[in-house]
Amino acid sequence: GESVGLHLPTLSVQEGDNSIINCAYSNSASDYFIWYKQESGKGPQFIIDIRSNMDKRQGQRVTVLLNKTVKHLSLQIAATQPGDSAVYFCAENIPGNQFYFGTGTSLTVIP
Amino acid sequence: EAQVTQNPRYLITVTGKKLTVTCSQNMNHEYMSWYRQDPGLGLRQIYYSMNVEVTDKGDVPEGYKVSRKEKRNFPLILESPSPNQTSLYFCASSPPNQPQHFGDGTRLSIL
């Protein structure tokens, strides 16, 4: 099966600092990547996505970077807030619409 | 309100007793999918459907069945549940090649 891994299972940051969550993927045919946020007791919620023809995409306080050479994806959260505390997943889409998710990184924001 | 609705939210049952988890979406999405989430393993795709009467196996289809007779519904069927199917299940839907909307999950315990 596919391997979508995260470098760190947990991450703690001070409120107001920037957070960086990393993800490695293994299939060079993957052409679409998505970051999700999951709060306790809820389903994953879409944050930002990026297609393989791009290397950077920005949203509100979030930026996704894609490095296809090393098959690496990162999520940057600017000015992290307590409400950002959650588990973050990356997902890769292989053409044909099969999705593979990483195991998740738990982000804790320290007030 | 746009949503993916799963029922039941919680179920405790016994080995071998057939069960169905329903999933319904009101967004007219073509794509629907089922995932299971287990500690340390992230979300793994069970089955997905590109449209009515079209279903495909995901990464972990063994022991599960699905059907897609109508666009809005995508039930997950466990014909003979076993304890290793104890998990948290999520249904999701989306337009093709777009971020998925997830339900709030169904926690199944099979004794």
Coordinates of C-alpha atoms in Angstrom, one line a residue:
Chain A
G1 CA 0.0 0.0 0.0
E2 CA 0.9 3.6 -0.1
S3 CA 2.9 5.3 2.6
V4 CA 2.0 8.8 3.6
G5 CA 4.0 9.6 6.7
L6 CA 4.4 12.5 9.1
H7 CA 7.7 13.4 10.5
L8 CA 6.5 14.0 14.1
P9 CA 3.4 12.6 15.8
T10 CA 3.1 15.6 18.2
L11 CA 4.0 19.2 18.0
S12 CA 3.7 21.9 20.7
V13 CA 4.0 25.6 20.0
Q14 CA 3.5 28.8 21.8
E15 CA 0.5 30.9 21.0
G16 CA 1.5 33.4 18.4
D17 CA 4.4 31.4 17.0
N18 CA 4.3 29.8 13.5
S19 CA 3.8 26.1 13.2
I20 CA 5.2 23.8 10.5
I21 CA 3.8 20.3 10.0
N22 CA 5.5 18.0 7.6
C23 CA 4.4 15.1 5.5
A24 CA 6.2 12.7 3.2
Y25 CA 4.5 10.8 0.4
S26 CA 5.7 7.9 -1.7
N27 CA 3.8 7.8 -5.0
S28 CA 5.2 10.0 -7.6
A29 CA 2.0 9.6 -9.6
S30 CA 0.0 11.5 -6.9
D31 CA -1.3 14.7 -8.4
Y32 CA -3.4 16.3 -5.7
F33 CA -2.7 16.9 -2.0
I34 CA -4.9 18.0 0.8
W35 CA -4.5 19.0 4.4
Y36 CA -7.2 18.3 6.9
K37 CA -7.7 19.3 10.5
Q38 CA -9.5 17.0 12.9
E39 CA -10.8 18.2 16.3
S40 CA -11.8 15.7 19.0
G41 CA -15.1 14.0 18.2
K42 CA -15.4 15.4 14.8
G43 CA -14.7 14.4 11.2
P44 CA -11.7 15.8 9.3
Q45 CA -12.2 19.3 8.0
F46 CA -10.6 20.7 4.9
I47 CA -7.9 23.3 5.4
I48 CA -6.0 23.8 2.1
D49 CA -5.1 21.8 -1.0
I50 CA -2.5 21.9 -3.7
R51 CA -2.2 20.3 -7.2
S52 CA 1.0 18.9 -8.4
N53 CA 1.6 21.7 -11.0
M54 CA 2.1 24.1 -8.1
D55 CA 4.7 24.3 -5.4
K56 CA 3.1 26.8 -3.0
R57 CA -0.4 27.8 -2.1
Q58 CA -1.6 30.3 0.5
G59 CA -4.8 30.6 2.4
Q60 CA -5.8 32.6 5.4
R61 CA -2.9 32.1 7.9
V62 CA -2.0 28.8 6.2
T63 CA 0.5 27.9 3.5
V64 CA 1.1 24.6 1.8
L65 CA 4.4 23.8 0.2
L66 CA 5.0 20.9 -2.2
N67 CA 8.4 19.6 -3.1
K68 CA 7.9 16.9 -5.7
T69 CA 11.6 16.2 -6.0
V70 CA 11.7 14.8 -2.5
K71 CA 8.0 13.9 -2.2
H72 CA 7.5 16.3 0.7
L73 CA 4.5 18.4 1.7
S74 CA 4.3 20.9 4.5
L75 CA 1.7 23.0 6.2
Q76 CA 2.6 26.3 7.8
I77 CA 0.3 28.0 10.2
A78 CA 1.0 31.6 10.9
A79 CA 0.4 33.1 14.4
T80 CA -0.9 29.9 15.8
Q81 CA -3.9 30.2 18.1
P82 CA -5.4 28.0 20.7
G83 CA -8.2 27.1 18.3
D84 CA -5.6 25.6 16.0
S85 CA -5.0 22.7 18.5
A86 CA -6.1 19.6 16.7
V87 CA -4.7 16.6 14.7
Y88 CA -3.6 17.5 11.2
F89 CA -3.6 15.0 8.3
C90 CA -2.1 15.2 4.9
A91 CA -3.7 13.2 2.1
E92 CA -2.5 12.3 -1.4
N93 CA -4.8 11.5 -4.3
I94 CA -3.7 9.1 -6.9
P95 CA -5.4 9.5 -10.3
G96 CA -8.5 7.3 -10.2
N97 CA -9.6 9.0 -7.0
Q98 CA -8.1 6.7 -4.4
F99 CA -6.9 8.7 -1.3
Y100 CA -4.2 7.8 1.1
F101 CA -3.9 9.6 4.4
G102 CA -1.0 10.1 6.8
T103 CA -1.2 9.0 10.4
G104 CA -1.6 12.6 11.7
T105 CA 0.3 15.1 13.8
S106 CA -1.2 16.3 17.0
L107 CA -0.7 20.1 17.4
T108 CA -0.9 21.6 20.9
V109 CA -0.9 25.4 21.2
I110 CA 0.4 26.6 24.6
P111 CA -1.3 29.9 25.7
Chain B
E1 CA -26.9 23.2 5.5
A2 CA -24.5 21.2 3.5
Q3 CA -23.7 18.0 5.3
V4 CA -22.8 14.4 5.3
T5 CA -24.9 12.4 7.8
Q6 CA -24.0 9.1 9.2
N7 CA -26.1 6.8 11.3
P8 CA -25.8 5.4 13.8
R9 CA -23.1 7.5 15.6
Y10 CA -22.4 4.8 18.1
L11 CA -23.1 1.0 17.9
I12 CA -22.1 -1.9 20.1
T13 CA -22.9 -5.3 18.6
V14 CA -21.7 -8.9 18.6
T15 CA -19.6 -10.9 16.2
G16 CA -21.5 -12.2 13.2
K17 CA -24.6 -10.0 13.4
K18 CA -25.0 -8.1 10.2
L19 CA -25.1 -4.3 10.4
T20 CA -25.4 -1.4 8.1
V21 CA -24.0 2.1 8.6
T22 CA -25.9 4.6 6.5
C23 CA -24.4 7.7 4.9
S24 CA -26.3 10.5 3.2
Q25 CA -25.1 13.7 1.6
N26 CA -27.2 16.7 0.4
M27 CA -24.7 18.4 -1.8
N28 CA -25.3 16.4 -5.0
H29 CA -21.7 15.1 -4.9
E30 CA -20.7 12.4 -7.4
Y31 CA -17.8 11.0 -5.2
M32 CA -18.4 9.2 -1.9
S33 CA -16.1 7.2 0.2
W34 CA -15.8 5.3 3.4
Y35 CA -12.8 5.3 5.8
R36 CA -11.9 3.7 9.0
Q37 CA -9.7 5.4 11.6
D38 CA -7.5 3.5 14.0
P39 CA -4.9 4.8 16.5
G40 CA -1.5 5.1 14.9
L41 CA -2.8 4.2 11.4
G42 CA -4.7 7.3 10.4
L43 CA -7.6 7.1 8.0
R44 CA -7.6 4.2 5.6
Q45 CA -10.0 4.1 2.6
I46 CA -12.4 1.1 2.6
Y47 CA -14.5 1.7 -0.6
Y48 CA -15.2 4.6 -2.8
S49 CA -17.7 5.5 -5.5
M50 CA -17.4 7.8 -8.4
N51 CA -21.1 7.8 -9.2
V52 CA -24.3 5.8 -9.0
E53 CA -23.7 2.1 -9.5
V54 CA -19.9 2.6 -9.6
T55 CA -17.9 1.4 -6.6
D56 CA -14.2 0.5 -6.2
K57 CA -12.1 -1.1 -3.5
G58 CA -9.9 1.1 -1.4
D59 CA -7.0 0.1 0.7
V60 CA -8.8 -2.1 3.2
P61 CA -12.0 -3.5 1.7
E62 CA -12.0 -7.0 3.3
G63 CA -15.1 -7.7 5.3
Y64 CA -17.1 -4.8 3.9
K65 CA -19.6 -4.2 1.2
V66 CA -21.1 -1.0 -0.2
S67 CA -23.8 0.0 -2.6
R68 CA -24.6 3.2 -4.5
K69 CA -28.1 2.9 -5.8
E70 CA -28.8 6.6 -5.4
K71 CA -26.4 9.6 -5.7
R72 CA -27.0 10.8 -2.1
N73 CA -26.7 7.5 -0.2
F74 CA -23.7 5.2 0.2
P75 CA -24.3 2.6 3.0
L76 CA -21.5 0.5 4.4
I77 CA -22.4 -3.1 5.1
L78 CA -20.7 -5.5 7.4
E79 CA -22.2 -8.9 6.6
S80 CA -20.5 -10.8 9.4
P81 CA -18.7 -8.3 11.7
S82 CA -15.6 -9.4 13.6
P83 CA -13.8 -7.7 16.5
N84 CA -11.0 -6.5 14.2
Q85 CA -13.6 -4.2 12.6
T86 CA -14.0 -2.3 15.8
S87 CA -13.1 1.2 14.7
L88 CA -14.2 4.8 14.0
Y89 CA -15.7 5.0 10.6
F90 CA -16.1 8.1 8.4
C91 CA -18.1 8.7 5.3
A92 CA -17.1 11.5 3.0
S93 CA -18.3 13.1 -0.3
S94 CA -17.1 15.6 -2.8
P95 CA -17.2 16.6 -6.4
P96 CA -14.6 14.8 -8.5
N97 CA -11.0 15.7 -7.6
Q98 CA -12.1 18.2 -4.9
P99 CA -11.7 18.2 -1.1
Q100 CA -14.0 15.8 0.7
H101 CA -16.6 16.8 3.2
F102 CA -16.7 14.3 6.1
G103 CA -19.4 13.2 8.4
D104 CA -19.0 13.2 12.2
G105 CA -18.1 9.5 12.4
T106 CA -19.6 6.3 13.6
R107 CA -17.9 4.4 16.4
L108 CA -18.4 0.7 16.1
S109 CA -17.6 -1.8 18.8
I110 CA -17.9 -5.5 17.9
L111 CA -17.7 -7.9 20.8

